[in-house]
mmCIF file of C-alpha atoms in Angstrom:
data_model
loop_
_atom_site.group_PDB
_atom_site.id
_atom_site.type_symbol
_atom_site.label_atom_id
_atom_site.label_comp_id
_atom_site.label_asym_id
_atom_site.label_seq_id
_atom_site.Cartn_x
_atom_site.Cartn_y
_atom_site.Cartn_z
ATOM 1 C CA UNK G 425 11.268 77.446 -59.425
ATOM 2 C CA UNK G 426 13.166 76.859 -56.360
ATOM 3 C CA UNK G 427 15.196 73.969 -57.971
ATOM 4 C CA UNK G 428 18.855 73.879 -57.874
ATOM 5 C CA UNK G 429 20.943 72.746 -61.071
ATOM 6 C CA UNK G 430 21.608 68.567 -60.993
ATOM 7 C CA UNK G 431 23.620 66.767 -59.004
ATOM 8 C CA UNK G 432 26.709 64.622 -60.386
ATOM 9 C CA UNK G 433 26.448 60.896 -60.922
ATOM 10 C CA UNK G 434 25.666 59.180 -57.438
ATOM 11 C CA UNK G 435 27.178 56.580 -55.070
ATOM 12 C CA UNK G 436 29.397 53.774 -57.280
ATOM 13 C CA UNK G 437 27.736 50.192 -56.399
ATOM 14 C CA UNK G 438 24.494 48.528 -55.669
ATOM 15 C CA UNK G 439 24.782 45.787 -52.471
ATOM 16 C CA UNK G 440 24.202 42.537 -54.311
ATOM 17 C CA UNK G 441 22.339 39.859 -52.626
ATOM 18 C CA UNK G 442 23.770 37.357 -50.305
ATOM 19 C CA UNK G 443 23.777 33.183 -51.112
ATOM 20 C CA UNK G 444 24.888 30.675 -49.640
ATOM 21 C CA UNK G 445 26.859 27.706 -51.151
ATOM 22 C CA UNK G 446 24.416 25.335 -53.192
ATOM 23 C CA UNK G 447 21.204 28.260 -53.021
ATOM 24 C CA UNK G 448 19.952 29.294 -56.475
ATOM 25 C CA UNK G 449 20.072 32.751 -56.731
ATOM 26 C CA UNK G 450 16.302 33.286 -55.900
ATOM 27 C CA UNK G 451 16.461 31.650 -52.340
ATOM 28 C CA UNK G 452 17.672 32.736 -49.089
ATOM 29 C CA UNK G 453 18.801 30.539 -45.954
ATOM 30 C CA UNK G 454 17.331 31.625 -42.939
ATOM 31 C CA UNK G 455 18.799 33.728 -40.972
ATOM 32 C CA UNK G 456 19.950 32.657 -37.499
ATOM 33 C CA UNK G 457 19.236 33.932 -33.899
ATOM 34 C CA UNK G 458 22.415 35.801 -34.154
ATOM 35 C CA UNK G 459 21.280 37.336 -36.749
ATOM 36 C CA UNK G 460 17.873 38.493 -36.261
ATOM 37 C CA UNK G 461 19.445 40.248 -32.797
ATOM 38 C CA UNK G 462 22.063 42.047 -34.554
ATOM 39 C CA UNK G 463 19.808 43.277 -36.943
ATOM 40 C CA UNK G 464 16.961 44.324 -34.789
ATOM 41 C CA UNK G 465 20.024 46.215 -33.006
ATOM 42 C CA UNK G 466 20.589 47.828 -36.353
ATOM 43 C CA UNK G 467 17.093 49.159 -37.280
ATOM 44 C CA UNK G 468 17.139 50.717 -33.200
ATOM 45 C CA UNK G 469 20.257 52.475 -34.149
ATOM 46 C CA UNK G 470 18.907 53.899 -37.334
ATOM 47 C CA UNK G 471 15.579 55.045 -35.598
ATOM 48 C CA UNK G 472 17.497 56.505 -32.839
ATOM 49 C CA UNK G 473 19.882 58.352 -35.630
ATOM 50 C CA UNK G 474 16.841 59.910 -37.329
ATOM 51 C CA UNK G 475 17.184 63.325 -35.959
ATOM 52 C CA UNK G 476 20.906 63.773 -36.109
ATOM 53 C CA UNK G 477 20.928 61.935 -39.639
ATOM 54 C CA UNK G 478 21.255 65.721 -41.573
ATOM 55 C CA UNK G 479 24.731 66.164 -39.932
ATOM 56 C CA UNK G 480 25.605 62.480 -40.131
ATOM 57 C CA UNK G 481 24.172 61.679 -43.409
ATOM 58 C CA UNK G 482 27.212 58.514 -44.095
ATOM 59 C CA UNK G 483 26.698 57.132 -40.925
ATOM 60 C CA UNK G 484 23.016 56.607 -41.558
ATOM 61 C CA UNK G 485 23.965 55.429 -45.234
ATOM 62 C CA UNK G 486 25.978 52.614 -44.297
ATOM 63 C CA UNK G 487 23.732 51.825 -41.527
ATOM 64 C CA UNK G 488 21.130 51.372 -43.887
ATOM 65 C CA UNK G 489 23.180 49.592 -46.067
ATOM 66 C CA UNK G 490 24.457 47.076 -43.456
ATOM 67 C CA UNK G 491 20.538 46.553 -42.631
ATOM 68 C CA UNK G 492 20.197 45.768 -46.193
ATOM 69 C CA UNK G 493 23.155 42.985 -46.138
ATOM 70 C CA UNK G 494 21.916 41.525 -43.055
ATOM 71 C CA UNK G 495 18.500 41.407 -44.255
ATOM 72 C CA UNK G 496 19.375 39.872 -47.549
ATOM 73 C CA UNK G 497 17.347 41.913 -49.762
ATOM 74 C CA UNK G 498 20.212 43.546 -51.598
ATOM 75 C CA UNK G 499 18.407 46.629 -50.868
ATOM 76 C CA UNK G 500 15.228 46.112 -51.279
ATOM 77 C CA UNK G 501 14.015 46.772 -47.855
ATOM 78 C CA UNK G 502 14.485 50.163 -47.288
ATOM 79 C CA UNK G 503 10.781 51.720 -47.837
ATOM 80 C CA UNK G 504 10.187 49.608 -50.877
ATOM 81 C CA UNK G 505 12.941 50.383 -53.371
ATOM 82 C CA UNK G 506 14.055 47.192 -54.827
ATOM 83 C CA UNK G 507 15.920 46.115 -57.806
ATOM 84 C CA UNK G 508 13.420 46.972 -60.173
ATOM 85 C CA UNK G 509 11.198 49.580 -57.787
ATOM 86 C CA UNK G 510 7.697 49.018 -56.943
ATOM 87 C CA UNK G 511 5.164 50.294 -60.056
ATOM 88 C CA UNK G 512 5.206 53.833 -60.548
ATOM 89 C CA UNK G 513 2.094 55.718 -58.990
ATOM 90 C CA UNK G 514 2.354 53.261 -55.734
ATOM 91 C CA UNK G 515 3.060 54.526 -52.052
ATOM 92 C CA UNK G 516 6.189 52.579 -50.537
ATOM 93 C CA UNK G 517 5.627 51.068 -47.637
ATOM 94 C CA UNK G 518 5.540 52.321 -44.244
ATOM 95 C CA UNK G 519 7.169 50.294 -40.909
ATOM 96 C CA UNK G 520 10.685 50.170 -42.169
ATOM 97 C CA UNK G 521 13.563 51.368 -40.033
ATOM 98 C CA UNK G 522 13.533 54.802 -41.468
ATOM 99 C CA UNK G 523 9.926 55.194 -41.897
ATOM 100 C CA UNK G 524 9.027 58.416 -43.115
ATOM 101 C CA UNK G 525 7.141 60.939 -40.500
ATOM 102 C CA UNK G 526 3.600 61.545 -39.544
ATOM 103 C CA UNK G 527 1.943 63.115 -42.274
ATOM 104 C CA UNK G 528 4.838 61.879 -44.872
ATOM 105 C CA UNK G 529 4.548 59.586 -48.046
ATOM 106 C CA UNK G 530 7.125 58.471 -50.234
ATOM 107 C CA UNK G 531 5.810 57.057 -54.215
ATOM 108 C CA UNK G 532 7.795 55.750 -57.118
ATOM 109 C CA UNK G 533 6.042 58.639 -59.845
ATOM 110 C CA UNK G 534 7.679 56.874 -62.946
ATOM 111 C CA UNK G 535 10.995 54.855 -64.205
ATOM 112 C CA UNK G 536 12.104 54.569 -67.654
ATOM 113 C CA UNK G 537 15.440 52.372 -68.569
ATOM 114 C CA UNK G 538 17.293 54.147 -70.956
ATOM 115 C CA UNK G 539 20.351 52.532 -73.287
ATOM 116 C CA UNK G 540 23.448 51.919 -72.102
ATOM 117 C CA UNK G 541 22.498 50.577 -68.587
ATOM 118 C CA UNK G 542 21.290 53.954 -67.969
ATOM 119 C CA UNK G 543 17.765 54.931 -66.389
ATOM 120 C CA UNK G 544 15.603 57.627 -64.997
ATOM 121 C CA UNK G 545 13.545 57.579 -61.900
ATOM 122 C CA UNK G 546 11.174 60.499 -60.225
ATOM 123 C CA UNK G 547 9.982 59.709 -56.743
ATOM 124 C CA UNK G 548 7.624 62.229 -54.717
ATOM 125 C CA UNK G 549 7.717 63.115 -51.175
ATOM 126 C CA UNK G 550 5.157 64.133 -49.739
ATOM 127 C CA UNK G 551 5.815 67.599 -46.842
ATOM 128 C CA UNK G 552 3.046 67.600 -44.194
ATOM 129 C CA UNK G 553 1.939 71.161 -44.437
ATOM 130 C CA UNK G 554 -1.765 69.826 -43.180
ATOM 131 C CA UNK G 555 -0.324 68.557 -39.714
ATOM 132 C CA UNK G 556 1.737 71.736 -39.173
ATOM 133 C CA UNK G 557 0.542 74.436 -41.148
ATOM 134 C CA UNK G 558 2.302 77.052 -39.343
ATOM 135 C CA UNK G 559 5.819 75.198 -39.709
ATOM 136 C CA UNK G 560 8.425 76.572 -42.330
ATOM 137 C CA UNK G 561 9.182 73.310 -44.360
ATOM 138 C CA UNK G 562 10.416 75.438 -47.811
ATOM 139 C CA UNK G 563 12.954 77.298 -45.795
ATOM 140 C CA UNK G 564 14.102 74.116 -43.636
ATOM 141 C CA UNK G 565 14.674 72.115 -47.503
ATOM 142 C CA UNK G 566 16.210 75.166 -48.885
ATOM 143 C CA UNK G 567 18.457 76.190 -45.916
ATOM 144 C CA UNK G 568 20.327 80.032 -46.214
ATOM 145 C CA UNK G 569 21.029 80.465 -49.660
ATOM 146 C CA UNK G 570 19.545 77.668 -50.609
ATOM 147 C CA UNK G 571 22.555 75.950 -49.255
ATOM 148 C CA UNK G 572 20.864 72.560 -47.471
ATOM 149 C CA UNK G 573 19.187 71.525 -50.767
ATOM 150 C CA UNK G 574 22.085 72.052 -53.110
ATOM 151 C CA UNK G 575 24.079 69.646 -50.210
ATOM 152 C CA UNK G 576 21.512 66.986 -50.495
ATOM 153 C CA UNK G 577 21.332 67.116 -54.253
ATOM 154 C CA UNK G 578 25.584 67.104 -54.591
ATOM 155 C CA UNK G 579 25.578 64.041 -51.926
ATOM 156 C CA UNK G 580 22.680 61.772 -53.319
ATOM 157 C CA UNK G 581 23.116 62.326 -56.702
ATOM 158 C CA UNK G 582 19.577 63.120 -57.112
ATOM 159 C CA UNK G 583 18.410 66.688 -58.101
ATOM 160 C CA UNK G 584 15.053 67.489 -55.966
ATOM 161 C CA UNK G 585 12.276 69.787 -56.427
ATOM 162 C CA UNK G 586 10.441 71.709 -54.286
ATOM 163 C CA UNK G 587 6.659 71.878 -55.616
ATOM 164 C CA UNK G 588 2.648 72.663 -54.529
ATOM 165 C CA UNK G 589 1.104 75.182 -52.944
ATOM 166 C CA UNK G 590 4.058 77.756 -51.398
ATOM 167 C CA UNK G 591 6.595 77.078 -53.293
ATOM 168 C CA UNK G 592 6.480 79.146 -56.270
ATOM 169 C CA UNK G 593 6.325 83.109 -56.103
ATOM 170 C CA UNK G 594 4.525 85.621 -58.414
ATOM 171 C CA UNK G 595 6.913 88.037 -60.546
ATOM 172 C CA UNK G 596 5.742 92.005 -60.643
ATOM 173 C CA UNK G 597 3.197 91.913 -63.357
ATOM 174 C CA UNK G 598 2.326 88.470 -63.380
ATOM 175 C CA UNK G 599 -1.028 86.789 -62.663
ATOM 176 C CA UNK G 600 -2.007 83.754 -61.240
ATOM 177 C CA UNK G 601 -3.346 82.489 -64.061
ATOM 178 C CA UNK G 602 -0.034 83.249 -65.835
ATOM 179 C CA UNK G 603 1.325 81.392 -62.995
ATOM 180 C CA UNK G 604 -0.224 78.298 -63.002
ATOM 181 C CA UNK G 605 -0.187 77.932 -66.996
ATOM 182 C CA UNK G 606 3.553 77.400 -66.507
ATOM 183 C CA UNK G 607 3.408 75.659 -63.115
ATOM 184 C CA UNK G 608 0.114 73.792 -63.013
ATOM 185 C CA UNK G 609 1.729 71.805 -59.882
ATOM 186 C CA UNK G 610 1.041 75.224 -57.865
ATOM 187 C CA UNK G 611 -2.689 73.933 -57.061
ATOM 188 C CA UNK G 612 -1.287 70.355 -55.909
ATOM 189 C CA UNK G 613 -0.403 70.095 -52.239
ATOM 190 C CA UNK G 614 3.241 70.815 -51.015
ATOM 191 C CA UNK G 615 5.464 67.820 -51.750
ATOM 192 C CA UNK G 616 9.172 67.425 -53.177
ATOM 193 C CA UNK G 617 9.809 65.784 -56.675
ATOM 194 C CA UNK G 618 13.348 63.498 -56.499
ATOM 195 C CA UNK G 619 14.564 62.635 -60.279
ATOM 196 C CA UNK G 620 17.163 60.374 -60.591
ATOM 197 C CA UNK G 621 19.124 59.573 -64.209
ATOM 198 C CA UNK G 622 22.143 57.986 -64.188
ATOM 199 C CA UNK G 623 23.421 53.902 -64.126
ATOM 200 C CA UNK G 624 20.799 51.679 -63.040
ATOM 201 C CA UNK G 625 23.215 50.157 -60.490
ATOM 202 C CA UNK G 626 23.638 53.311 -58.834
ATOM 203 C CA UNK G 627 19.598 53.769 -58.852
ATOM 204 C CA UNK G 628 18.725 52.177 -55.558
ATOM 205 C CA UNK G 629 21.517 53.973 -53.284
ATOM 206 C CA UNK G 630 20.920 56.982 -54.675
ATOM 207 C CA UNK G 631 17.227 57.425 -53.940
ATOM 208 C CA UNK G 632 17.551 55.871 -50.350
ATOM 209 C CA UNK G 633 20.238 58.493 -49.562
ATOM 210 C CA UNK G 634 18.406 61.184 -50.875
ATOM 211 C CA UNK G 635 15.557 59.733 -48.827
ATOM 212 C CA UNK G 636 17.221 59.364 -45.954
ATOM 213 C CA UNK G 637 18.266 63.542 -45.905
ATOM 214 C CA UNK G 638 15.077 64.162 -46.497
ATOM 215 C CA UNK G 639 13.091 62.718 -44.003
ATOM 216 C CA UNK G 640 14.333 64.080 -41.000
ATOM 217 C CA UNK G 641 13.889 67.568 -42.363
ATOM 218 C CA UNK G 642 10.061 66.664 -42.755
ATOM 219 C CA UNK G 643 9.574 66.111 -38.828
ATOM 220 C CA UNK G 644 9.436 69.250 -37.411
ATOM 221 C CA UNK G 645 11.337 69.501 -33.690
ATOM 222 C CA UNK G 646 9.687 69.292 -30.037
ATOM 223 C CA UNK G 647 11.806 72.539 -28.831
ATOM 224 C CA UNK G 648 14.596 74.869 -30.174
ATOM 225 C CA UNK G 649 17.039 73.313 -28.069
ATOM 226 C CA UNK G 650 16.670 69.853 -30.011
ATOM 227 C CA UNK G 651 16.475 71.566 -33.452
ATOM 228 C CA UNK G 652 19.637 70.541 -34.618
ATOM 229 C CA UNK G 653 18.791 71.118 -38.272
ATOM 230 C CA UNK G 654 18.360 75.052 -37.489
ATOM 231 C CA UNK G 655 21.401 75.246 -35.248
ATOM 232 C CA UNK G 656 23.797 74.115 -38.258
ATOM 233 C CA UNK G 657 21.849 76.269 -40.838
ATOM 234 C CA UNK G 658 21.936 79.582 -38.661
ATOM 235 C CA UNK G 659 25.904 78.814 -38.367
ATOM 236 C CA UNK G 660 25.915 78.163 -42.097
ATOM 237 C CA UNK G 661 24.077 81.650 -42.258
ATOM 238 C CA UNK G 662 26.390 83.529 -40.379
ATOM 239 C CA UNK G 663 29.145 82.025 -41.758
ATOM 240 C CA UNK G 664 27.612 83.050 -45.350
ATOM 241 C CA UNK G 665 26.909 86.781 -44.302
ATOM 242 C CA UNK G 666 30.854 87.045 -42.695
ATOM 243 C CA UNK G 667 29.871 86.927 -39.287
ATOM 244 C CA UNK G 668 31.726 83.884 -38.142
ATOM 245 C CA UNK G 669 35.116 82.013 -39.525
ATOM 246 C CA UNK G 670 33.908 79.338 -41.962
#
């Protein structure tokens, strides 16, 4: 199965809700006109940054955190992932500052509260193979020798697993029935499962981080000259093969 080892614990901290003096914990004051203008500019910059987020991931995360802070939602406005999260099995709303590309849906699969402030959560990101049947999404997500997937796991603090049609290869002597018995997901449409396990206060930031890294890889470039992801991966492959110095 195409899966790297679990990543270390994620980014520390969760943004708290803004409270003005005299407000209760659940109330929010209206944003000023200057704040609305600033928020619109932040969202516009994040959209413009989306094609470059694989090479500037921390910039994308910092922009999203500032959007969350100004929005006053404590991180709840990024594709619907809030403190408690949406019910398992629901699709996250599109139209956010970091909206999924065409044909991509982000869904919370499960969330389980564990003792001592720990939590397990799973998120599903569909891969738009029906829109782009000839595009090699698996190779793009894995990168040279799995390096891209490993980096996304390490930087987000989440484990990522490619599942569905085309995600598994049969071993010599293995039949499709054997493969299906051990991996029933191979009959499903191609998708990526993101798993988080760790402190509850890190859950939202880690899932947002993972999503911000994955989504740009699921938007095929319009031409090779603008495909910065492939250029980066080809350079990494050349370094791994010893063709250029690292």
